[in-house]
Structure formats: C-alpha cells, structure tokens
Short mmCIF file of C-alpha atoms and ligand atoms in Angstrom, two decimals:
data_model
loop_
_atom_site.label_atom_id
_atom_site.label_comp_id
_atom_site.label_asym_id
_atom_site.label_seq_id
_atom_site.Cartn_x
_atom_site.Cartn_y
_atom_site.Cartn_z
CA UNK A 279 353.87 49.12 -18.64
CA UNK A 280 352.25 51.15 -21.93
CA UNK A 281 349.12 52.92 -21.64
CA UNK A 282 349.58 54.05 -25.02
CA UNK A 283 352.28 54.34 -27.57
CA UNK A 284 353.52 57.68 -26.34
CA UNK A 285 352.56 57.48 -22.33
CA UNK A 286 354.26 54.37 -20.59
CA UNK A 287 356.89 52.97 -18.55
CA UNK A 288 360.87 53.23 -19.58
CA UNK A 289 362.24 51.04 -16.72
CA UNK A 290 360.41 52.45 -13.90
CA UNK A 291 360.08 56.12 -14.69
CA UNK A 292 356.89 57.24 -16.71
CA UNK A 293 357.72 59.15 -20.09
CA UNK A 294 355.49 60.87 -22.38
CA UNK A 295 357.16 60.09 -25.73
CA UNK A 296 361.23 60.48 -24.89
CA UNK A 297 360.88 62.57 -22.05
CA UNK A 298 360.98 61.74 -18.41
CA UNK A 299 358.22 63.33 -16.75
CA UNK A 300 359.91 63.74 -13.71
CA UNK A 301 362.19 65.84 -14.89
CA UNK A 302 359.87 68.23 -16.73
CA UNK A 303 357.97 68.65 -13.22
CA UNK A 304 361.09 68.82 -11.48
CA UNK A 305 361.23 72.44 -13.31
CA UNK A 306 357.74 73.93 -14.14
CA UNK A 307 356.55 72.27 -10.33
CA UNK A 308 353.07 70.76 -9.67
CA UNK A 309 350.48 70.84 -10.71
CA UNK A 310 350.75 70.35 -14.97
CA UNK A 311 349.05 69.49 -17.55
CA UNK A 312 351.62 67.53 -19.90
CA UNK A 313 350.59 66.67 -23.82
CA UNK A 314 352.06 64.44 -26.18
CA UNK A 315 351.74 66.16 -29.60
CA UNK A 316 353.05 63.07 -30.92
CA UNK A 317 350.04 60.77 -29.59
CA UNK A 318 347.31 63.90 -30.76
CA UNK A 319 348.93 63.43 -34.32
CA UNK A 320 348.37 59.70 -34.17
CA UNK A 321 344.84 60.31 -33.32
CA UNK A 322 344.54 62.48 -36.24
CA UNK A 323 346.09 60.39 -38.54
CA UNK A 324 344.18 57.15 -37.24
CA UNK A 325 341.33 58.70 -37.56
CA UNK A 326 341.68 60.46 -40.88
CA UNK A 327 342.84 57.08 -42.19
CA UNK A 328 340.00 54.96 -40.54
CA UNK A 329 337.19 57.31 -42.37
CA UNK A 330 339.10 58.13 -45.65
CA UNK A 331 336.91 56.14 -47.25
CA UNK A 332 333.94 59.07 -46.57
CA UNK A 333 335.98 61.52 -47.60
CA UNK A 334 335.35 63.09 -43.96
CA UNK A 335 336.85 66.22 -43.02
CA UNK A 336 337.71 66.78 -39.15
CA UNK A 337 336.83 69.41 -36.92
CA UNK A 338 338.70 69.21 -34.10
CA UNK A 339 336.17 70.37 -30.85
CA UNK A 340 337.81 72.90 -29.52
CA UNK A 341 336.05 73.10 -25.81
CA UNK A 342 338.04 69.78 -25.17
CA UNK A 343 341.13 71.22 -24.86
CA UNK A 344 342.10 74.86 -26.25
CA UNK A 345 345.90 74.88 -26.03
CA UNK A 346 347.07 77.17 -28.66
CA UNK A 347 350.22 75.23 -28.96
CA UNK A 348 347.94 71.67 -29.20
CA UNK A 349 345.67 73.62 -32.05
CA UNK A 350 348.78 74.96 -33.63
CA UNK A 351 349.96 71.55 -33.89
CA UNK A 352 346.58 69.77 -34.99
CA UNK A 353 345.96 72.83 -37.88
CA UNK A 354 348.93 71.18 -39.32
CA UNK A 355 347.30 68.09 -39.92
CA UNK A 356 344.64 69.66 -41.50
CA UNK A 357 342.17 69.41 -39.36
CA UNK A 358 339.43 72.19 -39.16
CA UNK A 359 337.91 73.45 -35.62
CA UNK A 360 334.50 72.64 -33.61
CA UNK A 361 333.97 76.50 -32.20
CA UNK A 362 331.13 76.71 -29.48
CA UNK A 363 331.77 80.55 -28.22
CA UNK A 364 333.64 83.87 -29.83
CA UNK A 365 336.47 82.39 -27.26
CA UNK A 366 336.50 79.44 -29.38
CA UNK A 367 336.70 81.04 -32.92
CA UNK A 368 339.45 83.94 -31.61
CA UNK A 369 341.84 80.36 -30.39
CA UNK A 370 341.32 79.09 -33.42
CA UNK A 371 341.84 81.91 -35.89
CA UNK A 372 344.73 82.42 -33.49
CA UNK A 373 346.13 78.81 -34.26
CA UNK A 374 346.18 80.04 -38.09
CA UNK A 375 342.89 78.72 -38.57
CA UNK A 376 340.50 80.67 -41.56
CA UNK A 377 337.03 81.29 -40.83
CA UNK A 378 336.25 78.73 -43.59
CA UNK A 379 338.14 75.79 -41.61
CA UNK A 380 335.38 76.26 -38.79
CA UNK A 381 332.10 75.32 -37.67
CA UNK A 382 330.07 77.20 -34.75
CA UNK A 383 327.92 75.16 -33.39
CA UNK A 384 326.17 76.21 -29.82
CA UNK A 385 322.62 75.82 -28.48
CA UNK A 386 323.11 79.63 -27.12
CA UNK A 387 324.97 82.42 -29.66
CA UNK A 388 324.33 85.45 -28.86
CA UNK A 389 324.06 88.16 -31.25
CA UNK A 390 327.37 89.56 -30.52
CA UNK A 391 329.06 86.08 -31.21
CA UNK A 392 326.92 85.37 -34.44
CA UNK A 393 327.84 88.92 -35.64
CA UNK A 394 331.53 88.22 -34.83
CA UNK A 395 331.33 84.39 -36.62
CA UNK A 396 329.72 86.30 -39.65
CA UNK A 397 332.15 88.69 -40.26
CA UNK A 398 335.41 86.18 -39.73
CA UNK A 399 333.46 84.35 -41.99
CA UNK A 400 332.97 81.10 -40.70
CA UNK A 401 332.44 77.92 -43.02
CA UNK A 402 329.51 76.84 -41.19
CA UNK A 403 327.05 77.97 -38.52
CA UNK A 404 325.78 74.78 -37.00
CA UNK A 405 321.82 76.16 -35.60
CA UNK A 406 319.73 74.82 -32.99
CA UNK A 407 316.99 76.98 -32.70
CA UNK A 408 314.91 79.02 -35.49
CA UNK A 409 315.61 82.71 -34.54
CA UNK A 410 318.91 82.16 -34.88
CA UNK A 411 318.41 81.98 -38.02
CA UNK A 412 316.75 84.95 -38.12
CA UNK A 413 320.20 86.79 -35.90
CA UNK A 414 322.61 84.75 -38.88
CA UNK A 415 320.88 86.00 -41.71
CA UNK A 416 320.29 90.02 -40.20
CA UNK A 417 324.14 89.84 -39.64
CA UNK A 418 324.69 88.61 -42.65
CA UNK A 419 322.71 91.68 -44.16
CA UNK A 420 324.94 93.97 -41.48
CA UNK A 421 327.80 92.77 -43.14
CA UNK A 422 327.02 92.36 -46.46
CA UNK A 423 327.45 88.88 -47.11
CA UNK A 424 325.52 85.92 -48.44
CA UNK A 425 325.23 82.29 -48.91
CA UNK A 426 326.15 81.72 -45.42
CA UNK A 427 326.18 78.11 -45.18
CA UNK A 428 324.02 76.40 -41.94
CA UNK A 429 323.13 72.84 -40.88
CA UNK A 430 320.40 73.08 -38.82
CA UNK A 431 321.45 70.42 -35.76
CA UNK A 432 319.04 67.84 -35.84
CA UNK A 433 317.50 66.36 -32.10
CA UNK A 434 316.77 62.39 -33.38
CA UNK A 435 315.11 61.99 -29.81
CA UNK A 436 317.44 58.92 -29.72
CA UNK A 437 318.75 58.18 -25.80
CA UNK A 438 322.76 57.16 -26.68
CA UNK A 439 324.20 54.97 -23.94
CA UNK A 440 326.83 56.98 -21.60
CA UNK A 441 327.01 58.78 -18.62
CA UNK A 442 323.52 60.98 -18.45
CA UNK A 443 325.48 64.30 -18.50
CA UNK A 444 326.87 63.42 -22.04
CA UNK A 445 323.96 62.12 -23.77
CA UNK A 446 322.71 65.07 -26.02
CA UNK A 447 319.95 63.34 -28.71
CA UNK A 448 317.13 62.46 -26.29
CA UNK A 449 313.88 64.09 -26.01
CA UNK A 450 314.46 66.09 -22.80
CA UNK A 451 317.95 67.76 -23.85
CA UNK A 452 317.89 71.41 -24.65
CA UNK A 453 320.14 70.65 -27.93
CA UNK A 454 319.24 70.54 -31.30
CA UNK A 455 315.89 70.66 -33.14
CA UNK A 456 313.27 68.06 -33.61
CA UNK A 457 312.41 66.76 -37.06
CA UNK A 458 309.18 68.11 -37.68
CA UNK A 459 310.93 71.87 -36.44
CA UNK A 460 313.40 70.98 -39.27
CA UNK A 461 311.00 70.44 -41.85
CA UNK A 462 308.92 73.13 -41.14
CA UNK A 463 312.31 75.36 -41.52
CA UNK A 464 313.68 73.71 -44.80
CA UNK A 465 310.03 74.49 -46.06
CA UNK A 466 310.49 78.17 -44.93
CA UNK A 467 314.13 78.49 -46.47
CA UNK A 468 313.23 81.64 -48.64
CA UNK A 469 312.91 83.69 -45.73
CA UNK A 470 316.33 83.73 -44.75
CA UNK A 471 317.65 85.28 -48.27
CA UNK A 472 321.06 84.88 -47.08
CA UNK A 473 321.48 81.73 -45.93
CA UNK A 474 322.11 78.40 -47.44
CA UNK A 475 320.82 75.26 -45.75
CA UNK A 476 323.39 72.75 -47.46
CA UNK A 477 324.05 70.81 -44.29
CA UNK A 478 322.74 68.86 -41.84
CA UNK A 479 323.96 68.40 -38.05
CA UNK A 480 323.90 65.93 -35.13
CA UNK A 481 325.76 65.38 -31.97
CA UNK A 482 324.18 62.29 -30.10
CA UNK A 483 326.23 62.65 -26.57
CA UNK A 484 330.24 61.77 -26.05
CA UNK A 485 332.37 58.83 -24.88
CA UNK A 486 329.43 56.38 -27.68
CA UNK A 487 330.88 53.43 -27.04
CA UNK A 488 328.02 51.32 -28.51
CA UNK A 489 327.17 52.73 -32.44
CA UNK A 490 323.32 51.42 -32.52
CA UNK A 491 322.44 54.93 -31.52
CA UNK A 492 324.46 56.54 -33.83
CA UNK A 493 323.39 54.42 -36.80
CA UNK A 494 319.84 54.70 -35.75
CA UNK A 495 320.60 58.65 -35.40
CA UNK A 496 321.97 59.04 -38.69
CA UNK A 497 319.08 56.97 -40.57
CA UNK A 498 316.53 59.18 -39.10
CA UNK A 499 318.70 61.95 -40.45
CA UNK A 500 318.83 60.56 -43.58
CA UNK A 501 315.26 59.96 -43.71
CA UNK A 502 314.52 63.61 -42.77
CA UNK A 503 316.97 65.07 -45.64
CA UNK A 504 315.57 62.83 -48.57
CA UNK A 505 313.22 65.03 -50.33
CA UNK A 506 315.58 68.04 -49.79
CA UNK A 507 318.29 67.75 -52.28
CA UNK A 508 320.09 70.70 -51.68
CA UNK A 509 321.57 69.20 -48.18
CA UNK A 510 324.86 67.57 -49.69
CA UNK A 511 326.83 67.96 -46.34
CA UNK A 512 326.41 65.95 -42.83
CA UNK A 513 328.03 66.77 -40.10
CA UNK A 514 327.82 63.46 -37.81
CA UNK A 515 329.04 65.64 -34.79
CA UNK A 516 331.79 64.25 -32.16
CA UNK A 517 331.58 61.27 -29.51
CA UNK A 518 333.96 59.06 -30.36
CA UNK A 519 334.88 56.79 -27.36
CA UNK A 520 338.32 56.69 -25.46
CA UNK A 521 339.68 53.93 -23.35
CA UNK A 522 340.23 55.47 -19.20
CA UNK A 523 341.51 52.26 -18.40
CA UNK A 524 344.36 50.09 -18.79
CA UNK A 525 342.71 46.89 -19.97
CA UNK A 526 339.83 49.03 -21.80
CA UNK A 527 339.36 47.85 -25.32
CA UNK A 528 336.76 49.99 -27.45
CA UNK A 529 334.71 48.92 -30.75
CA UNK A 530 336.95 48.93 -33.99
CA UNK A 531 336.60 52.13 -35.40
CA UNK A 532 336.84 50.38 -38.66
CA UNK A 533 333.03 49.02 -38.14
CA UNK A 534 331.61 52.19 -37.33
CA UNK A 535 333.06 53.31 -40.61
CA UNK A 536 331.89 50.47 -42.44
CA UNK A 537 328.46 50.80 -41.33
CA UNK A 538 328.68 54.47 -41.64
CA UNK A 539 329.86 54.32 -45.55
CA UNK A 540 327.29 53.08 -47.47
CA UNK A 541 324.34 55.73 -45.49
CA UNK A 542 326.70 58.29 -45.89
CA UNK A 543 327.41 57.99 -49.69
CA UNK A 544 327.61 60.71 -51.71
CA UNK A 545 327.23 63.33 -49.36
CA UNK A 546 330.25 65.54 -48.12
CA UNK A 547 331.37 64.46 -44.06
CA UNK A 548 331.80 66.33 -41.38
CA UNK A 549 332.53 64.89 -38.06
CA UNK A 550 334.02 66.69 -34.72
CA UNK A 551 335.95 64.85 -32.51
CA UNK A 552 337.73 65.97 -29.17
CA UNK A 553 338.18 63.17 -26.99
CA UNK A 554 339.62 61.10 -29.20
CA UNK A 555 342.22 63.01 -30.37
CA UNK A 556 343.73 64.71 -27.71
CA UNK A 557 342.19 62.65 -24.33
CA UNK A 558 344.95 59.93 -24.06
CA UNK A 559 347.42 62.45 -25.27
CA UNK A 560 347.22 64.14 -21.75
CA UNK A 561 348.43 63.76 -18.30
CA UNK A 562 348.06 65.55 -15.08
CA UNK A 563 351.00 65.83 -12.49
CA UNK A 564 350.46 66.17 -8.98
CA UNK A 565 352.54 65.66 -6.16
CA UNK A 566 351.72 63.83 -2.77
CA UNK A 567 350.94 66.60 -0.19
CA UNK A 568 350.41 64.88 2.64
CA UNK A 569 349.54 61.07 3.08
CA UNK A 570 346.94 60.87 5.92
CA UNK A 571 345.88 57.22 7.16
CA UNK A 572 342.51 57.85 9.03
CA UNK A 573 339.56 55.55 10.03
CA UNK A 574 340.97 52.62 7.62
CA UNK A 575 341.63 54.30 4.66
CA UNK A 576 344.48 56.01 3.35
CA UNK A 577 344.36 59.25 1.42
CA UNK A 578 346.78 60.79 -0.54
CA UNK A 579 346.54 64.08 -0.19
CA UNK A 580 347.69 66.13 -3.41
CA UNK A 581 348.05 69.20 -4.76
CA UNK A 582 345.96 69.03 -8.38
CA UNK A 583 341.97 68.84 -7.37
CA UNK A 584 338.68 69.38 -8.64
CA UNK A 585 339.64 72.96 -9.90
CA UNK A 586 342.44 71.35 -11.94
CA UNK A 587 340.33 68.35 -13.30
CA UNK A 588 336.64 67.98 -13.15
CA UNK A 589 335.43 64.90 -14.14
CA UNK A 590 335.75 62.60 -11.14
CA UNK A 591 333.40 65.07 -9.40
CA UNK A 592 331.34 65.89 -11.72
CA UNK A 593 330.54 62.30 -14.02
CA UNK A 594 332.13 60.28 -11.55
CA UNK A 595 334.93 59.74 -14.11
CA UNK A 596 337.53 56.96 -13.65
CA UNK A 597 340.81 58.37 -14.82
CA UNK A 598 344.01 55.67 -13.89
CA UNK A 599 346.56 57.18 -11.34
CA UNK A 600 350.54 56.49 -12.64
CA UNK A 601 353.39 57.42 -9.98
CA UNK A 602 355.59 58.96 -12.19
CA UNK A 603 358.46 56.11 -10.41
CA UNK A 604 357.50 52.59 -10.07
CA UNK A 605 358.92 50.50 -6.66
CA UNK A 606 358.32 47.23 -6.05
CA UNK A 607 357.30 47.71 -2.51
CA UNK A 608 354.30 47.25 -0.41
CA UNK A 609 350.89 47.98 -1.91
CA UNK A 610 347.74 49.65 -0.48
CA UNK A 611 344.57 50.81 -1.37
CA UNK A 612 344.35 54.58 -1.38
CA UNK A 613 341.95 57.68 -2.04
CA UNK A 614 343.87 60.26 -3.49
CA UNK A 615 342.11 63.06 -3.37
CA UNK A 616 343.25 67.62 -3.30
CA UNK A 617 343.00 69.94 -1.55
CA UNK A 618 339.37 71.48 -2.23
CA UNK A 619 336.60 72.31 0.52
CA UNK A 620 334.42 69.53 -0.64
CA UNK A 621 333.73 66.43 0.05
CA UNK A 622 333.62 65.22 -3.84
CA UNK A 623 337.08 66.70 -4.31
CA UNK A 624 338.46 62.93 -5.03
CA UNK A 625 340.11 62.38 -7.89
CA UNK A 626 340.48 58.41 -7.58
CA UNK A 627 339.06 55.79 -5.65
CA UNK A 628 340.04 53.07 -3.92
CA UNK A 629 342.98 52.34 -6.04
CA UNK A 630 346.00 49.91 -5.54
CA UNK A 631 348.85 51.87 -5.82
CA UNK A 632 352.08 51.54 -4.27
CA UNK A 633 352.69 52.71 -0.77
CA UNK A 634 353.49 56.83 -1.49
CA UNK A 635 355.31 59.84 0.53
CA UNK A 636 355.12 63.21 0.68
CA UNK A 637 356.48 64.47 -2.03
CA UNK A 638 356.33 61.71 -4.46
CA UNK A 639 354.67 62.69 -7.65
CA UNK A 640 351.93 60.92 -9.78
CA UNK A 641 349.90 61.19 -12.70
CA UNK A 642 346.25 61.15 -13.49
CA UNK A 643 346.00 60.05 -17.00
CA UNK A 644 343.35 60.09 -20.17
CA UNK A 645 343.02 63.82 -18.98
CA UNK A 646 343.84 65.47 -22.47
CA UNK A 647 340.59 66.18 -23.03
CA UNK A 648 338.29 68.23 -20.74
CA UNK A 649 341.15 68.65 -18.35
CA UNK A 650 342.48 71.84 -18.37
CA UNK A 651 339.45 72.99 -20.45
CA UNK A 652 336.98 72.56 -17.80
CA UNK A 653 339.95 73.80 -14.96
CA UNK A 654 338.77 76.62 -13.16
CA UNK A 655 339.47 78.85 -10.10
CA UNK A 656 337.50 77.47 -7.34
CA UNK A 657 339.27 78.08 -4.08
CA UNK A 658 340.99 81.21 -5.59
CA UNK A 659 343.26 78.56 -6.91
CA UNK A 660 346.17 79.76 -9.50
CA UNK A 661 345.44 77.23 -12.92
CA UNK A 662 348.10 74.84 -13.75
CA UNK A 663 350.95 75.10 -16.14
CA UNK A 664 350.65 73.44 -19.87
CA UNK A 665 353.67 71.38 -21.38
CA UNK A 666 353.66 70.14 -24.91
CA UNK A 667 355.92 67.33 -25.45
CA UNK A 668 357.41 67.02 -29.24
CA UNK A 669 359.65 63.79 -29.57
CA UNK A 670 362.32 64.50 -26.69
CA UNK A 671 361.63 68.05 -26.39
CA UNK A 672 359.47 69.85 -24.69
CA UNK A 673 358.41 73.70 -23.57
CA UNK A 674 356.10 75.14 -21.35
CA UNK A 675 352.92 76.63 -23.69
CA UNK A 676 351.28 78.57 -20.67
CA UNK A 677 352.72 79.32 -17.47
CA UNK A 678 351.22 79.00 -14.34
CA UNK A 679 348.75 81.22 -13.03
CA UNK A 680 349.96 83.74 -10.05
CA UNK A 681 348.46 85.17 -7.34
CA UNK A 682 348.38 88.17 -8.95
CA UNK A 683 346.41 86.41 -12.01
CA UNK A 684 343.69 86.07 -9.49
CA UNK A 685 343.39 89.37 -9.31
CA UNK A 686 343.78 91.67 -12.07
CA UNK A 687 340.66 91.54 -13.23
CA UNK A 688 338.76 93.24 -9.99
CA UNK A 689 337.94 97.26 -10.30
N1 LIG B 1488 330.23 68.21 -31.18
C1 LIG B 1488 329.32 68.68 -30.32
C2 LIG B 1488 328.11 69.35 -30.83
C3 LIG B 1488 329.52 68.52 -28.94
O1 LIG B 1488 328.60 68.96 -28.09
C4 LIG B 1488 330.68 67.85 -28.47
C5 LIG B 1488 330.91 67.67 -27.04
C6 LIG B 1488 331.61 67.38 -29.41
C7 LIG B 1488 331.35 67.58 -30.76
C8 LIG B 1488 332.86 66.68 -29.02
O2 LIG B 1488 332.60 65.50 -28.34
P1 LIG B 1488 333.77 64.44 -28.03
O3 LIG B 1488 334.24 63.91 -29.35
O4 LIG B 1488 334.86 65.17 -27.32
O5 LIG B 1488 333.12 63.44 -27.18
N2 LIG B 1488 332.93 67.50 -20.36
C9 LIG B 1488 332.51 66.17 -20.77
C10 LIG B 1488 332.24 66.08 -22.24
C11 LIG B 1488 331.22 67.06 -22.73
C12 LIG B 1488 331.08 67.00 -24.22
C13 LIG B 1488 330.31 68.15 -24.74
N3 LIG B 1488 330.15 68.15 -26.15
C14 LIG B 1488 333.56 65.17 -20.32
O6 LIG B 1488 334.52 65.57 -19.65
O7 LIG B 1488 333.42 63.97 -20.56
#
C-alpha cells in the first residue's frame, strides 16, 4: 500500500522514503513526529512547477510546522517564509532566511513584534487593520528606514467551503479589511510617509478544496486594485487542499492555475502555502498502551493524544491510522484514542484496523502540518521528539521534552 510516494508499504513494514519506521522508533521511543524531507521537496517542486507560469514566489507558512531542520531544508528550494509572530521571523532568520525572503502577516502585531520585523527588515508586512499602519510606519521612523513595503489583507466577505474554523474571508471573521476600509486607506497613503502600498493580500480559509471562492475572491481583489496602479504585487495567501485519505483525490492544481493566470497577469505572485507542502510529508508514531474492549467497542489506548496532535479534537479531523507492521489477521473496528482527561481525546474513529497489542506501534498520518505546531503541554505532558528523514538517513532534529523541560521555566 502507498499513501504517497515517500510514505507506504515495503512488504509489510511502513517506510518513510528508505527507512523503516520501526526501527527509527525502536530508538528515539514513542511518541514522534517523523518527516520526509524528500516528499516536502516534491511539494515544493510540484508546486513551483504547477504555477511557473505566474511567476509566483512561495512563502512557505511557517505556523504549519516550524522545524528548523524542515525550514532549513525548504530555504533551499527557495522558498521564502509566511511569519505570523517574532517566534516566526527568529525560526526563519534562523533557517538562513533574510528579512527580505519574508512576509508578516497577523491580524494582532504588537508593537514590539512590528518594531522587531522593521528592523530585520522584512520584505513585506502583510496589515489587517489601519493603526498598524500607523505602529509600521512610527517604527519605521525609530529605525530610520523607508519604503517599507505593505499589502493591506483584503476581507472579500466571501464564505470559502471547509471546516468553519478555517474559513477566514467571510463577513464575521476578525481577519483582514473590508474593501471600502481599503479604499479609504489607499486614498490616505500620504500619511504613512514611509510606507509603500505595492501589494495586495488575501487568505480565504485552508484545506479550499473547491476554487469558486477563490476565483470569486481574487476578482473582487482585482476589482478593488484597478484604479490604483501602484499595487503590482498579490499575495493570494495559502489554502491549498491536501488529501487525509487514502482514496482522496483533490482538484488538479493545474486548473486552479489556469484560471488563476490570465486575472493574475502582469502582476508579481505571492502565495503561502503550508499544508500542502509539508502535511503528507508527516507522520505521528504512537504505540498501543493498552487495548481495552468495553461496552462493544474496542479502544486502543495510546500514548500520542490531543497534546501531541490537535485536529481530531478540535475540527474533527480525519487523519488515516497505519500500523507501522501489516498482518493478515482478524480485523476489528477500533477507537484509538490517548491518554488525555477528556472525553474528545480520540484521535480516530471507528476505524478497521487489524486486531492490535500492547505494544504494537502505529501511525497517524497527513500530520506534517499543524501537528507538532499546534502540540502543546496539556496534562504536563513532555512534547514529542522530531525526525527528519533524508533518502535512507535520518536524525533526530529535536529531542524529546523531559520532565525537567516542564519545569524550568517556573520562578
Ligand atoms: N496564509 C494565511 C494568512 C493563513 O492564515 C494561513 C493559515 C496560511 C497562509 C496557510 O494555510 P494552509 O496553506 O496551510 O492551509 N490549524 C488548522 C489550519 C489553520 C490555518 C491558519 N492559517 C488545521 O490544522 O487545519
């Protein structure tokens, strides 16, 4: 069985590229995050190939997965970096990113983080709200500098169809600014002496697997930008779709693109994917706890959770489970769900999987993106290890947080 070129089946053992990923966990222990820096540099390249045509330049969004060794690797593509936080900037100026490779985009800077963007200087400040413009151009003045290029983000008030968490462009979500907001600010551009509204911005919501929003997102855009000639850049945010599930098949990219070219002519592209780059490049490890078979169901207990990987809790996410050996035994229907004090601690649900024991080890996959990024300590639990997998070799990039981790930062 493949899930993808670099995640499948070799005889009955899963591999990520040449490795077996039993035997990676059989040293670093459960749970980790594993990532194919082969499959994120397919992603890359697929994508950069599929929208050469617009010239586009990637910025890979950075609060989808932060690894320093994954950014290290995607920085030699070329790519450039989707920043929302100081945090953000400092991993990517770590990766050997320059301040001109990155965008900082975030409905909420703070003046500390705009003063730190402005003196690293960043290529773009992506703005959402008119006295940030205001902060941007004072620091700026702080520091001297000028011709600080912004897109103001633009809110087309355009619902996109996903999960209602991810959908960013509507009328009710805090992102963004609304047209006439925008037009009021392009027509007030000499009062920010330092700043130079080239660009445009938009970010509709994530996982878009139907591009009528988009489209209709961008002509609005468009339409808004006309009389302003000055705007030769347009940054047509992230949201490209993944597939979670085996038999998943997603638009052609090449008809987005198609559609996309002839609006988008002429002006300099921008676009900031996560997902799609590094989601399917990602696994997470677990191993089987305890397997508990109570009022008709059976759950496999395990030892990665909700503190390890979100999404199932919180979007009701479907990521596939793959026992890292395949038998050709009896089959059952299980929950497998961790350890955490709460009830939506499942990770999957009702899935056919091969009957399991304690101790057998499995894999939640798609989790490349949004995994580890969104990990936290709930349950004073220690965060998983990171592996990066390069062809057959592969190294732990951060080690597994202790017990003492969990508390060296109390006074
Ligand atoms: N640009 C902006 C302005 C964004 O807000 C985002 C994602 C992206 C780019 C990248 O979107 P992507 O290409 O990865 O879809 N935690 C959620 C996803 C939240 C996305 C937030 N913004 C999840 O696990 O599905």
């Amino acid at each position: 069985m493949v899930f993808n070129a670099s995640i499948r089946y070799v005889a009955d053992k899963l591999f990520v590229d040449a490795v077996d990923v039993s035997a990676i966990v059989r040293e670093t222990g459960t749970p980790t995050y594993v990532y194919s820096l082969g499959r994120a540099r397919d992603n890359i390249r697929r994508l950069q190939s599929a929208f050469a045509r617009l010239e586009a330049r990637i910025h890979f969004s950075v609060k989808s997965n932060g690894s320093l060794a994954l950014l290290r690797a995607l920085k030699d593509e070329g790519v450039g970096f989707d920043c929302v936080s100081a945090g953000e900037i400092r991993l990517a100026l770590e990766a050997g990113a320059t301040g001109d490779d990155i965008v900082f985009a975030g409905v909420g800077k703070t003046r500390d983080e705009i003063a730190y963007a402005v003196t690293q200087g960043i290529g773009w400040f992506n703005v959402e709200n008119a006295l940030e413009l205001r902060y941007i151009d004072e620091a700026a003045a702080d520091a001297g500098l000028d011709a600080i290029s912004v897109a103001l983000r633009l809110n087309p008030q355009i619902e996109a169809k996903t999960h209602p968490h991810l959908a960013t462009g509507h009328g009710a979500a805090k992102f963004g600014l609304t047209a006439d907001v925008i037009g009021e600010l392009l027509a007030n551009q000499a009062a920010y002496p330092r700043l130079d509204f080239a660009g445009i911005h938009m970010h509709i919501g994530s996982q878009l697997g139907d591009s009528a929003a988009t489209l209709a997102a961008v002509d609005s855009l468009l339409a808004l930008i006309r009389p302003w000639r000055h705007i030769t850049t347009i940054n047509i945010g992230g949201g490209l779709p993944v597939a979670y599930r085996w038999d998943e098949t997603l638009p052609a990219l090449e008809d987005l693109v198609d559609a996309l070219a002839p609006r988008l002519c002429g002006y300099g592209v921008l676009f900031e994917p996560g997902r799609a780059i590094v989601a399917d490049a990602g696994i997470l490890v677990a191993e089987i706890l305890y397997v508990k078979r109570q009022a008709g169901q059976v759950f496999y207990i395990v030892d990665a959770s909700m503190a390890e990987l979100l999404r199932p809790a919180l979007y009701d996410a479907y990521h596939e489970v793959a026992p890292l050996q395949t038998t050709d035994g009896e089959m059952t229907t299980a929950q497998v769900v961790g350890p955490v004090c709460e009830t939506a601690d499942v990770l999957a649900r009702d899935r056919r999987l091969p009957m399991l024991q304690e101790g057998d080890k499995l894999a939640l996959l798609t989790a490349g993106a949004y995994g580890m990024a969104m990990a936290s300590n709930y349950n004073a639990r220690p965060r998983p290890a990171e592996v990066v997998v390069d062809g057959g070799a592969w190294r732990v990039s951060r080690r597994r947080e202790t017990l003492e981790d969990l508390i060296q930062y109390e006074t």
